Short mmCIF file of C-alpha atoms in Angstrom, two decimals:
data_model
loop_
_atom_site.label_atom_id
_atom_site.label_comp_id
_atom_site.label_asym_id
_atom_site.label_seq_id
_atom_site.Cartn_x
_atom_site.Cartn_y
_atom_site.Cartn_z
CA ALA A 1 84.84 95.69 107.10
CA GLN A 2 86.94 93.56 104.82
CA SER A 3 88.84 90.31 105.21
CA VAL A 4 91.00 87.96 103.20
CA THR A 5 91.28 84.19 103.39
CA GLN A 6 94.20 82.38 101.84
CA LEU A 7 93.63 78.66 101.47
CA GLY A 8 96.72 76.68 102.31
CA SER A 9 99.44 78.04 104.55
CA HIS A 10 101.97 76.00 102.55
CA VAL A 11 101.89 75.05 98.89
CA SER A 12 104.52 72.81 97.31
CA VAL A 13 104.99 72.45 93.55
CA SER A 14 107.66 71.02 91.32
CA GLU A 15 109.87 73.29 89.28
CA GLY A 16 108.15 73.88 85.95
CA ALA A 17 104.70 73.04 87.29
CA LEU A 18 101.69 75.33 87.54
CA VAL A 19 101.52 77.57 90.60
CA LEU A 20 98.06 78.26 92.04
CA LEU A 21 97.67 80.26 95.25
CA ARG A 22 94.11 80.81 96.41
CA CYS A 23 92.62 83.97 97.84
CA ASN A 24 89.04 84.75 98.76
CA TYR A 25 87.93 88.11 100.05
CA SER A 26 85.03 89.63 101.88
CA SER A 27 84.14 93.25 101.36
CA SER A 28 81.02 95.36 101.69
CA VAL A 29 82.06 97.51 98.74
CA PRO A 30 83.87 96.73 95.49
CA PRO A 31 87.38 95.90 96.58
CA TYR A 32 90.84 96.73 95.47
CA LEU A 33 92.89 93.51 95.55
CA PHE A 34 96.62 92.91 95.69
CA TRP A 35 99.19 90.15 95.79
CA TYR A 36 102.49 90.82 97.54
CA VAL A 37 105.59 88.63 97.75
CA GLN A 38 107.99 88.57 100.67
CA TYR A 39 111.40 86.93 100.56
CA PRO A 40 113.08 85.99 103.84
CA ASN A 41 114.10 88.99 105.92
CA GLN A 42 112.91 91.40 103.27
CA GLY A 43 110.05 93.83 102.75
CA LEU A 44 106.88 93.36 100.75
CA GLN A 45 106.97 93.66 96.98
CA LEU A 46 103.82 94.22 94.94
CA LEU A 47 103.27 91.47 92.37
CA LEU A 48 100.03 92.74 90.88
CA LYS A 49 96.84 94.59 91.66
CA TYR A 50 93.20 94.81 90.64
CA THR A 51 91.43 98.13 91.00
CA THR A 52 88.98 98.49 88.12
CA GLY A 53 88.70 97.40 84.52
CA ALA A 54 90.04 94.14 83.15
CA THR A 55 89.51 91.29 85.59
CA LEU A 56 92.59 89.37 84.46
CA VAL A 57 95.64 91.23 85.63
CA LYS A 58 99.24 90.48 84.84
CA GLY A 59 102.07 91.22 87.18
CA ILE A 60 105.78 90.85 87.50
CA ASN A 61 107.77 87.63 87.21
CA GLY A 62 105.14 85.94 85.04
CA PHE A 63 102.36 85.96 87.65
CA GLU A 64 98.76 86.77 86.91
CA ALA A 65 95.47 86.80 88.81
CA GLU A 66 91.81 86.90 87.91
CA PHE A 67 89.19 88.84 89.83
CA LYS A 68 85.96 86.84 90.01
CA LYS A 69 83.25 88.82 91.71
CA SER A 70 80.74 85.96 91.71
CA GLU A 71 83.22 83.76 93.57
CA THR A 72 84.75 86.59 95.64
CA SER A 73 88.12 85.23 94.58
CA PHE A 74 91.45 86.57 93.37
CA HIS A 75 93.65 83.52 92.83
CA LEU A 76 97.28 83.93 91.80
CA THR A 77 98.75 81.74 89.07
CA LYS A 78 101.98 81.19 87.20
CA PRO A 79 102.24 78.65 84.37
CA SER A 80 105.73 77.40 85.21
CA ALA A 81 107.34 77.63 88.63
CA HIS A 82 110.97 78.64 89.07
CA MET A 83 113.15 77.97 92.07
CA SER A 84 113.37 81.73 92.61
CA ASP A 85 109.60 81.85 93.21
CA ALA A 86 110.02 80.25 96.63
CA ALA A 87 108.77 82.89 99.07
CA GLU A 88 105.81 83.98 101.19
CA TYR A 89 102.84 85.34 99.27
CA PHE A 90 100.20 87.61 100.75
CA CYS A 91 96.83 88.54 99.31
CA ALA A 92 95.51 91.91 100.49
CA VAL A 93 92.35 93.96 100.16
CA SER A 94 91.44 97.60 100.45
CA SER A 95 87.75 98.32 100.41
CA HIS A 96 87.78 102.00 101.08
CA ARG A 97 87.94 104.65 98.46
CA GLY A 98 90.17 106.94 100.47
CA GLY A 99 93.73 107.35 99.35
CA ALA A 100 95.48 106.58 102.62
CA ASP A 101 93.62 103.52 103.80
CA GLY A 102 95.48 100.61 105.22
CA LEU A 103 95.58 97.19 103.61
CA THR A 104 94.09 94.06 105.17
CA PHE A 105 96.31 91.06 104.53
CA GLY A 106 95.61 87.36 104.49
CA LYS A 107 97.64 84.97 106.64
CA GLY A 108 100.02 84.25 103.79
CA THR A 109 100.97 81.18 101.76
CA HIS A 110 104.48 79.81 101.84
CA LEU A 111 105.36 78.59 98.35
CA ILE A 112 107.87 75.75 98.20
CA ILE A 113 109.46 74.78 94.89
CA GLN A 114 110.68 71.20 94.61
CA PRO A 115 113.61 70.64 92.22
CA ALA B 1 115.11 104.46 92.11
CA ALA B 2 114.89 105.74 95.66
CA GLY B 3 113.03 103.53 98.07
CA VAL B 4 111.48 103.86 101.51
CA ILE B 5 114.14 104.12 104.19
CA GLN B 6 113.59 102.82 107.69
CA SER B 7 115.88 103.22 110.63
CA PRO B 8 117.15 101.51 112.57
CA ARG B 9 116.99 98.18 110.78
CA HIS B 10 117.37 96.27 114.01
CA LEU B 11 116.55 97.32 117.55
CA ILE B 12 116.80 95.48 120.83
CA LYS B 13 115.01 96.80 123.90
CA GLU B 14 114.11 95.64 127.37
CA LYS B 15 110.57 95.31 128.68
CA ARG B 16 109.03 98.61 129.76
CA GLU B 17 111.51 100.64 127.70
CA THR B 18 110.58 102.97 124.86
CA ALA B 19 111.49 102.78 121.19
CA THR B 20 111.29 105.16 118.27
CA LEU B 21 111.21 103.92 114.70
CA LYS B 22 111.76 106.25 111.79
CA CYS B 23 110.49 106.16 108.22
CA TYR B 24 111.64 108.27 105.29
CA PRO B 25 109.23 108.01 102.37
CA ILE B 26 110.11 107.98 98.71
CA PRO B 27 110.74 111.56 97.53
CA ARG B 28 107.49 113.35 96.60
CA HIS B 29 105.38 110.81 98.47
CA ASP B 30 103.04 112.52 100.92
CA THR B 31 101.45 109.54 102.69
CA VAL B 32 102.98 107.04 105.07
CA TYR B 33 101.61 103.85 106.58
CA TRP B 34 102.82 101.68 109.48
CA TYR B 35 102.35 97.91 109.69
CA GLN B 36 103.36 95.35 112.32
CA GLN B 37 104.26 91.78 111.35
CA GLY B 38 104.69 89.34 114.22
CA PRO B 39 106.73 86.14 113.76
CA GLY B 40 105.02 83.95 111.18
CA GLN B 41 102.08 86.36 110.98
CA ASP B 42 100.55 88.55 108.32
CA PRO B 43 101.21 92.30 108.41
CA GLN B 44 98.71 94.23 110.50
CA PHE B 45 97.92 97.82 109.63
CA LEU B 46 98.58 100.24 112.46
CA ILE B 47 98.08 103.81 111.24
CA SER B 48 98.54 106.14 108.27
CA PHE B 49 99.20 109.84 107.73
CA TYR B 50 98.52 112.14 104.82
CA GLU B 51 99.94 115.64 104.77
CA LYS B 52 100.88 115.36 108.45
CA MET B 53 97.33 114.45 109.50
CA GLN B 54 96.23 111.03 110.71
CA SER B 55 94.25 109.46 107.90
CA ASP B 56 93.34 105.88 108.82
CA LYS B 57 93.73 103.93 112.03
CA GLY B 58 94.05 100.21 112.47
CA SER B 59 95.01 98.04 115.40
CA ILE B 60 97.51 100.39 116.97
CA PRO B 61 97.88 99.93 120.75
CA ASP B 62 97.33 102.95 122.98
CA ARG B 63 100.99 102.64 124.05
CA PHE B 64 102.03 103.51 120.51
CA SER B 65 101.85 106.91 118.89
CA ALA B 66 102.99 108.21 115.54
CA GLN B 67 103.31 111.42 113.65
CA GLN B 68 104.34 112.75 110.29
CA PHE B 69 106.60 115.76 110.02
CA SER B 70 106.76 118.66 107.59
CA ASP B 71 109.37 116.84 105.46
CA TYR B 72 106.93 113.88 105.33
CA HIS B 73 109.08 111.54 107.34
CA SER B 74 107.28 109.69 110.10
CA GLU B 75 108.13 108.33 113.52
CA LEU B 76 106.45 105.53 115.44
CA ASN B 77 106.90 105.89 119.18
CA MET B 78 106.39 102.83 121.33
CA SER B 79 106.30 103.01 125.12
CA SER B 80 106.10 100.45 127.92
CA LEU B 81 107.35 97.80 125.56
CA GLU B 82 106.06 94.26 126.04
CA LEU B 83 107.47 90.96 124.85
CA GLY B 84 104.59 90.72 122.38
CA ASP B 85 105.76 93.88 120.65
CA SER B 86 108.66 91.93 119.16
CA ALA B 87 107.95 92.08 115.45
CA LEU B 88 108.95 93.43 112.09
CA TYR B 89 107.62 96.95 111.61
CA PHE B 90 107.09 98.08 108.06
CA CYS B 91 106.61 101.56 106.79
CA ALA B 92 105.08 102.17 103.37
CA SER B 93 104.67 105.37 101.42
CA SER B 94 102.50 106.54 98.55
CA LEU B 95 101.67 109.62 96.54
CA ASN B 96 98.05 110.57 97.12
CA GLU B 97 96.60 110.96 93.65
CA GLY B 98 93.09 109.63 94.07
CA ALA B 99 91.08 106.67 95.22
CA TYR B 100 93.90 104.20 94.89
CA ASN B 101 97.49 104.94 95.73
CA GLU B 102 100.07 102.18 95.46
CA GLN B 103 101.94 101.58 98.67
CA PHE B 104 105.68 101.02 98.45
CA PHE B 105 107.10 99.15 101.41
CA GLY B 106 110.38 99.71 103.19
CA PRO B 107 112.68 96.88 104.33
CA GLY B 108 111.33 97.00 107.88
CA THR B 109 112.71 97.46 111.37
CA ARG B 110 113.08 94.31 113.39
CA LEU B 111 112.29 95.05 117.04
CA THR B 112 113.23 92.53 119.68
CA VAL B 113 111.96 93.06 123.22
CA LEU B 114 113.78 91.08 125.89
#
């Protein structure tokens, strides 16, 4: 079984400041890890993913995340926050190797950008 | 680019009624997934289908059933609706090409049970 823990249900940063959203996972097998963003009343959009290979992955909108196996972490960062980054962010894991397996999401982190 | 289509976008039902949600995957995608997101909650995986066969099963209540049709669209049937079924229901689709297949999410159907 797999699980995801997102530290901090709400994170507030100033515009232009560093964004750091924390995600720790638990998985009995090497995981696939994802970050999704959800704007109000909208669906989920994939920001970035880690499957294999390079542990530092870059995604859309200037976000990146680093897979650290020793820390079982996959934290999301962005060097400079924009007002448009305000949204709900979900970390997700898939531990199976089957192609149609469902994702397990964390509880989400609401990112607030202060002007 | 074409996206996942879900219908209806909004649905209001009474307790003990039934509801059917529909999902039309991205063209060429052969796999669909259903998720339930309660108010202020994270999405919970319900069930998935690949080539019309159930592939993975999550926390889908016995009152719910789903299927995938020959044109790959899927329907989620919900019976004996309860107040707690009020949620946003997402469908996602993917093309099964191997161990990892990126899921593309639809805009969701918001179900309100009164």
